[in-house]
Coordinates of C-alpha atoms in Angstrom, one line a residue:
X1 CA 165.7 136.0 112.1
X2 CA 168.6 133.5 111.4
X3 CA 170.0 133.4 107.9
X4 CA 170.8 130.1 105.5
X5 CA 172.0 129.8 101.8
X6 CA 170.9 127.3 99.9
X7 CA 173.8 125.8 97.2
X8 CA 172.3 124.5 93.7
X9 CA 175.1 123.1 92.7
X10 CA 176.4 119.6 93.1
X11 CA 180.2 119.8 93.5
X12 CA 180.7 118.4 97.0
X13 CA 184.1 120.0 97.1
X14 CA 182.5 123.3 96.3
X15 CA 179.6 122.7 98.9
X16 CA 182.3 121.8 101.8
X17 CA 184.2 125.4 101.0
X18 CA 180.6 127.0 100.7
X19 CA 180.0 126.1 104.1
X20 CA 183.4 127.4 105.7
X21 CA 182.7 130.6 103.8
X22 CA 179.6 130.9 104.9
X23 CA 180.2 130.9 108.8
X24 CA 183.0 133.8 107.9
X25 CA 180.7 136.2 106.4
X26 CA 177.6 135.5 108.7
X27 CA 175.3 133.0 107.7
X28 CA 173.6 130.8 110.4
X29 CA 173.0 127.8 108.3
X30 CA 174.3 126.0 105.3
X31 CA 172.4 123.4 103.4
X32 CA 172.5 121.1 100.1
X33 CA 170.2 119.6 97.8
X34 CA 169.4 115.9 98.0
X35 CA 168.5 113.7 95.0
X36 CA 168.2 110.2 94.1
X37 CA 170.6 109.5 91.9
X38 CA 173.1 112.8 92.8
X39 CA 175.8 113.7 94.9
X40 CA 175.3 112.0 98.9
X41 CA 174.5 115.0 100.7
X42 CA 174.9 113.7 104.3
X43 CA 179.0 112.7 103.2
X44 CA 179.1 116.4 101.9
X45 CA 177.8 117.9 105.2
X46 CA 179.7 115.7 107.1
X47 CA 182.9 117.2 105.3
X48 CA 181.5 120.5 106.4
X49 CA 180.8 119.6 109.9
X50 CA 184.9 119.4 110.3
X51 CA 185.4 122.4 108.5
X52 CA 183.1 124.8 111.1
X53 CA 182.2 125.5 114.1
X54 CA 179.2 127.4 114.0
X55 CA 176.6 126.8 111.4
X56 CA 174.2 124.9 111.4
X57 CA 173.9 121.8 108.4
X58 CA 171.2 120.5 106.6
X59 CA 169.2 119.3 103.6
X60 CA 166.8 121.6 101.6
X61 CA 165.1 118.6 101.5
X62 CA 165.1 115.0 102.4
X63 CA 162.6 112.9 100.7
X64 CA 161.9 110.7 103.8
X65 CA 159.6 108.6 102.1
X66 CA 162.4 107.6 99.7
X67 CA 165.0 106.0 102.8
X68 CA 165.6 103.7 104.7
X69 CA 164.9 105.1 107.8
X70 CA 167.5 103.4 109.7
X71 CA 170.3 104.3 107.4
X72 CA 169.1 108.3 107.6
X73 CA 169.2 107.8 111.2
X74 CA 172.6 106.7 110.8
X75 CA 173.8 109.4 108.6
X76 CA 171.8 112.1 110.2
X77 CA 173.5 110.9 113.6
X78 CA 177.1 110.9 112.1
X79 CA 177.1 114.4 111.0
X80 CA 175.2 115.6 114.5
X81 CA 178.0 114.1 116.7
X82 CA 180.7 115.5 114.0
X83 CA 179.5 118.9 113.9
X84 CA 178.8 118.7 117.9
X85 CA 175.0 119.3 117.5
X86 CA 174.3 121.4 114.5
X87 CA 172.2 119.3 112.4
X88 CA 168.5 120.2 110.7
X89 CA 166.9 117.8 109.5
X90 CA 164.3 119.0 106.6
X91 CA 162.0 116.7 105.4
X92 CA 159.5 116.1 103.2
X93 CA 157.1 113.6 100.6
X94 CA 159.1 114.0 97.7
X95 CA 157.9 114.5 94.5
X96 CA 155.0 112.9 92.4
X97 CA 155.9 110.7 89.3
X98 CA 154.6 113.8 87.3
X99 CA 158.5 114.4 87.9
X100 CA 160.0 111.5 85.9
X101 CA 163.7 112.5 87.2
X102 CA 163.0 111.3 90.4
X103 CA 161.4 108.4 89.3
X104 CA 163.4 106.4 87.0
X105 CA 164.4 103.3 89.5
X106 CA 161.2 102.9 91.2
X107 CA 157.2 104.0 91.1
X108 CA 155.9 106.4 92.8
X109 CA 153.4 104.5 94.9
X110 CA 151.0 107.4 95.5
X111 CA 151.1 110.9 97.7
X112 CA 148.4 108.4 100.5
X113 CA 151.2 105.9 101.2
X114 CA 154.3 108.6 101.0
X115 CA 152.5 109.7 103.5
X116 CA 152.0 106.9 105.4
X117 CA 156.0 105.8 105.0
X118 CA 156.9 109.8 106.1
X119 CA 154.8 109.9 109.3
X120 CA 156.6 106.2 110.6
X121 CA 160.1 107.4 109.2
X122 CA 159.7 110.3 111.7
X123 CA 158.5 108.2 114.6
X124 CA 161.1 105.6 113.8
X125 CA 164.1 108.1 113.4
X126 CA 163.1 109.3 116.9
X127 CA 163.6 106.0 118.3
X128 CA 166.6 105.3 116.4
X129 CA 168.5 108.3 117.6
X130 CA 168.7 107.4 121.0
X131 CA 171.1 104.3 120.3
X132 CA 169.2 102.0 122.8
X133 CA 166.9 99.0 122.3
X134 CA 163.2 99.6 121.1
X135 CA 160.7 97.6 119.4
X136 CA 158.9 98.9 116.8
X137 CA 155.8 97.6 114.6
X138 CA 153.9 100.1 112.0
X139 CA 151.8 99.2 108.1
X140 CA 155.2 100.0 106.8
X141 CA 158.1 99.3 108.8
X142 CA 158.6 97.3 112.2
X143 CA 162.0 96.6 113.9
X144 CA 163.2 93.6 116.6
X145 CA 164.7 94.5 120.1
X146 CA 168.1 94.7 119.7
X147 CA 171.0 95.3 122.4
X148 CA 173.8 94.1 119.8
X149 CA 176.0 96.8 118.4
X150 CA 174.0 99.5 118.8
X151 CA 175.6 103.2 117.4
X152 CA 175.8 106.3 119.7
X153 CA 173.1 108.4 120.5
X154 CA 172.9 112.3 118.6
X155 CA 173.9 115.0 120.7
X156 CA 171.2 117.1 120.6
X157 CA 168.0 117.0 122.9
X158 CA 165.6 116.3 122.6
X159 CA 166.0 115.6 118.8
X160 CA 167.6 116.4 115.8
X161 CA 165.4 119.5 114.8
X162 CA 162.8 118.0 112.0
X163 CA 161.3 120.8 109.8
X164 CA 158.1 119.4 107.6
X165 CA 157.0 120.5 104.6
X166 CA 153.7 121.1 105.1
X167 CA 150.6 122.2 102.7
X168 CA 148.9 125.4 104.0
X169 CA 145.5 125.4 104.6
X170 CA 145.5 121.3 104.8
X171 CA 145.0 120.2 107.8
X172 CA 146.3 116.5 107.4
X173 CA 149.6 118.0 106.2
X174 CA 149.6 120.8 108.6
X175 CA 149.1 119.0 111.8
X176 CA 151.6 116.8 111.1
X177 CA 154.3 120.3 110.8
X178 CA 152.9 120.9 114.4
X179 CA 154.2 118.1 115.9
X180 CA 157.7 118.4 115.2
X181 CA 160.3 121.3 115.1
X182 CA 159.5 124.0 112.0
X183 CA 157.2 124.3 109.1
X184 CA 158.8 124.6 105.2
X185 CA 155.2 126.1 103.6
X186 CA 154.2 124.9 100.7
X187 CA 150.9 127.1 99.9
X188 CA 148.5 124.7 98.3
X189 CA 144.4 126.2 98.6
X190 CA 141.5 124.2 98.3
X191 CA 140.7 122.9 95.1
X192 CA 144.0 123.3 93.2
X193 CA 147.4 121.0 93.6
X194 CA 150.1 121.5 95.0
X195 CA 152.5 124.3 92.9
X196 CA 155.5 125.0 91.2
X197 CA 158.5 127.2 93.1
X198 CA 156.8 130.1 90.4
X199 CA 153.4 129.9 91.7
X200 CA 154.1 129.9 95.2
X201 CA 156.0 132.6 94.6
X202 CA 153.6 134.7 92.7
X203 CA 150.4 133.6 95.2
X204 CA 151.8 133.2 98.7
X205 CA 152.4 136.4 100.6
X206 CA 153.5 137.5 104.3
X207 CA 150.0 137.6 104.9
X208 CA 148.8 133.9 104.3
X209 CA 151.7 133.3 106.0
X210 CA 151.2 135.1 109.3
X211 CA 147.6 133.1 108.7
X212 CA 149.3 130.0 108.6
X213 CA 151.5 130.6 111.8
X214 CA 148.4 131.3 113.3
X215 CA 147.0 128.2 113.0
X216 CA 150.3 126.2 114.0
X217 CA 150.6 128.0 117.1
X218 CA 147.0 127.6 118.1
X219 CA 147.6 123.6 116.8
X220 CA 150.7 123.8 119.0
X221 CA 149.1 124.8 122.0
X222 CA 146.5 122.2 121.7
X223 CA 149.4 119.2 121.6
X224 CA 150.7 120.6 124.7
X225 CA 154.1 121.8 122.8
X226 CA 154.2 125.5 122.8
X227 CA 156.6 126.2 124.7
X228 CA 159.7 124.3 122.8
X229 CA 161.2 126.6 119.7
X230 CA 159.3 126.2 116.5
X231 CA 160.7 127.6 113.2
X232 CA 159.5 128.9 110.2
X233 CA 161.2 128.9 107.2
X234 CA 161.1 131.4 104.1
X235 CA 163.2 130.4 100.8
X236 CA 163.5 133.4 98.4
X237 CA 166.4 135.2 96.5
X238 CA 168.1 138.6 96.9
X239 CA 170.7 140.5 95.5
X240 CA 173.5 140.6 98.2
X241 CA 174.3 144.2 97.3
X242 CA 173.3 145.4 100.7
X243 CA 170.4 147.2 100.1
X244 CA 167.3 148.5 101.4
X245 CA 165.8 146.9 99.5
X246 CA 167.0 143.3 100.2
X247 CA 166.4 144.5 103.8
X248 CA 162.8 145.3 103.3
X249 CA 162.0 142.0 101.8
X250 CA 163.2 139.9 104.5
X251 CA 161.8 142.1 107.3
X252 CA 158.4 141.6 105.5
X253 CA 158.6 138.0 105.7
X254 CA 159.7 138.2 109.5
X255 CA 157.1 140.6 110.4
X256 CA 154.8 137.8 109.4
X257 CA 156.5 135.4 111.8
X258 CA 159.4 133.2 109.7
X259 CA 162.4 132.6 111.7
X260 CA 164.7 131.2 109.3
X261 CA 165.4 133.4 105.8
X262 CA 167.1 130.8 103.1
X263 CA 169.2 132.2 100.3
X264 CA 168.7 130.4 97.1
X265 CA 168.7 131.0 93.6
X266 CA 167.6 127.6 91.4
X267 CA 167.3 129.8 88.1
X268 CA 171.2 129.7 87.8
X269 CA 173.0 127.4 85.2
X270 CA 174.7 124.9 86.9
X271 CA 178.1 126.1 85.1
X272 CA 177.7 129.6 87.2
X273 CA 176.3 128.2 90.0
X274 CA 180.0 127.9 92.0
X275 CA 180.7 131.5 90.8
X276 CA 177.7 132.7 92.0
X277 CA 177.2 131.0 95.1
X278 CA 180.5 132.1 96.2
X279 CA 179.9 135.8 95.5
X280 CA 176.4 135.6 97.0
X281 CA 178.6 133.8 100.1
X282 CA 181.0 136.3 100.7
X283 CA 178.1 139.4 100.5
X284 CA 176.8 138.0 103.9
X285 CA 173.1 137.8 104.8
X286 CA 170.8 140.2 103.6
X287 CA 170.3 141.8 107.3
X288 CA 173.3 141.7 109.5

């Protein structure tokens, strides 16, 4: 299992120290927050990107349906050729207007279309990446040929990793996870919505979990893409004091099948959040 940490805060400064930090006591991944109206996460990680040489850099999350999807590409694309190939990209449909913070420049047009504008974001990015001339014609977006001043190609292949949020047992939501590069769960059961970082706390376990995996595996098979590396990703919080304890957790949630155990503690006020993120830093992963 590989280890991120998550930081809450919204200092970039902070973040880009964070993430040097980080790759000195262990951590195999770094990753900020990314809002509407809030500090640009993709300038912050490309600070980072010069600062290591190790890590890898991402959101925890991208709300794809919110972008342009040619000016992701482009940011998505600087970082990956200035960290040398250690972007993740995570993304997902961003929240409903039942969140009025997110909301206050636009309206939400609806969880059908966010979908709609996530799935041809992905398949656009895809194309955009490369740097050469496609054409491209979708209900949402289309794009002309064009062999004019085109930017240069990521450096990983055969994509920058995309992990999807993806509502377990849906299998709209679910099948789209498949297709791409890891699945961020989001535990959602028939006949109730879609819950709060609490709830899925309290009601998702490592056994729904290995469920899930289950499934994606089985989906993954059927596409024809089993054999190219698939994460899954498990956000919770531990202490950092080295314990069993911590230890056990983790292990749990790997014994289930996550790859990819991401620090993160959201409950801290945001004038402690540098003081604790920094302490929870330098204590190192929870398994070493």
């Amino acid at each position: 299992m590989k280890h991120g940490f998550i930081y809450t805060g919204s200092d970039p400064a902070v973040a880009v120290d964070l993430a040097a930090l980080a790759e000195e006591n262990g951590w195999d991944g770094f990753f900020v927050w990314e809002g509407i109206w809030a500090t640009d996460p993709w300038s912050t990680l490309a600070a980072a990107a010069v600062r290591t040489d190790r890590i890898r850099l991402g959101t925890m999350l991208t709300p794809v349906p919110r972008r342009r999807p040619w000016e992701l590409a482009g940011q998505t694309m600087t970082v990956d050729r200035l960290s040398g190939g250690r972007v993740i990209l995570s993304a997902g449909l961003g929240v409903p207007d039942s969140e009025p913070r997110f909301w206050i420049f636009e309206d939400d047009p609806g969880r059908r279309v966010r979908a709609e504008l996530l799935d041809e974001s992905l398949d656009l990015l895809q194309l955009l990446w490369r740097g050469e001339p496609f054409e491209y014609s979708g209900e949402h977006y289309h794009a002309d040929r064009s062999d004019q001043m085109l930017p240069p190609a990521i450096i990983q292949e055969p994509r920058i990793p995309i992990w999807v949020v993806g509502a377990w047992p849906r299998p709209l939501s679910m099948r789209r996870v498949a297709r791409f590069d890891g699945w961020i769960p989001n535990y959602a059961p028939i006949g109730s919505g879609v819950s709060g970082p609490e709830e899925q706390q309290r009601t998702y376990t490592p056994e729904i979990a290995a469920q899930a995996i289950a499934w994606l595996m089985a989906e993954r098979q059927r596409l024809g893409v089993a054999d190219r590396r698939f994460d899954i990703v498990q956000e919770g919080t531990t202490t950092g004091d080295g314990s069993a304890a911590d230890a056990a957790v983790v292990r749990t949630w790997a014994d289930a099948g996550a790859t990819w155990w991401l620090e993160s503690n959201w409950q801290v006020p945001g004038d402690e959040v540098e003081q604790y993120a920094r302490r929870r830093v330098s204590a190192g992963p929870p398994i070493r």
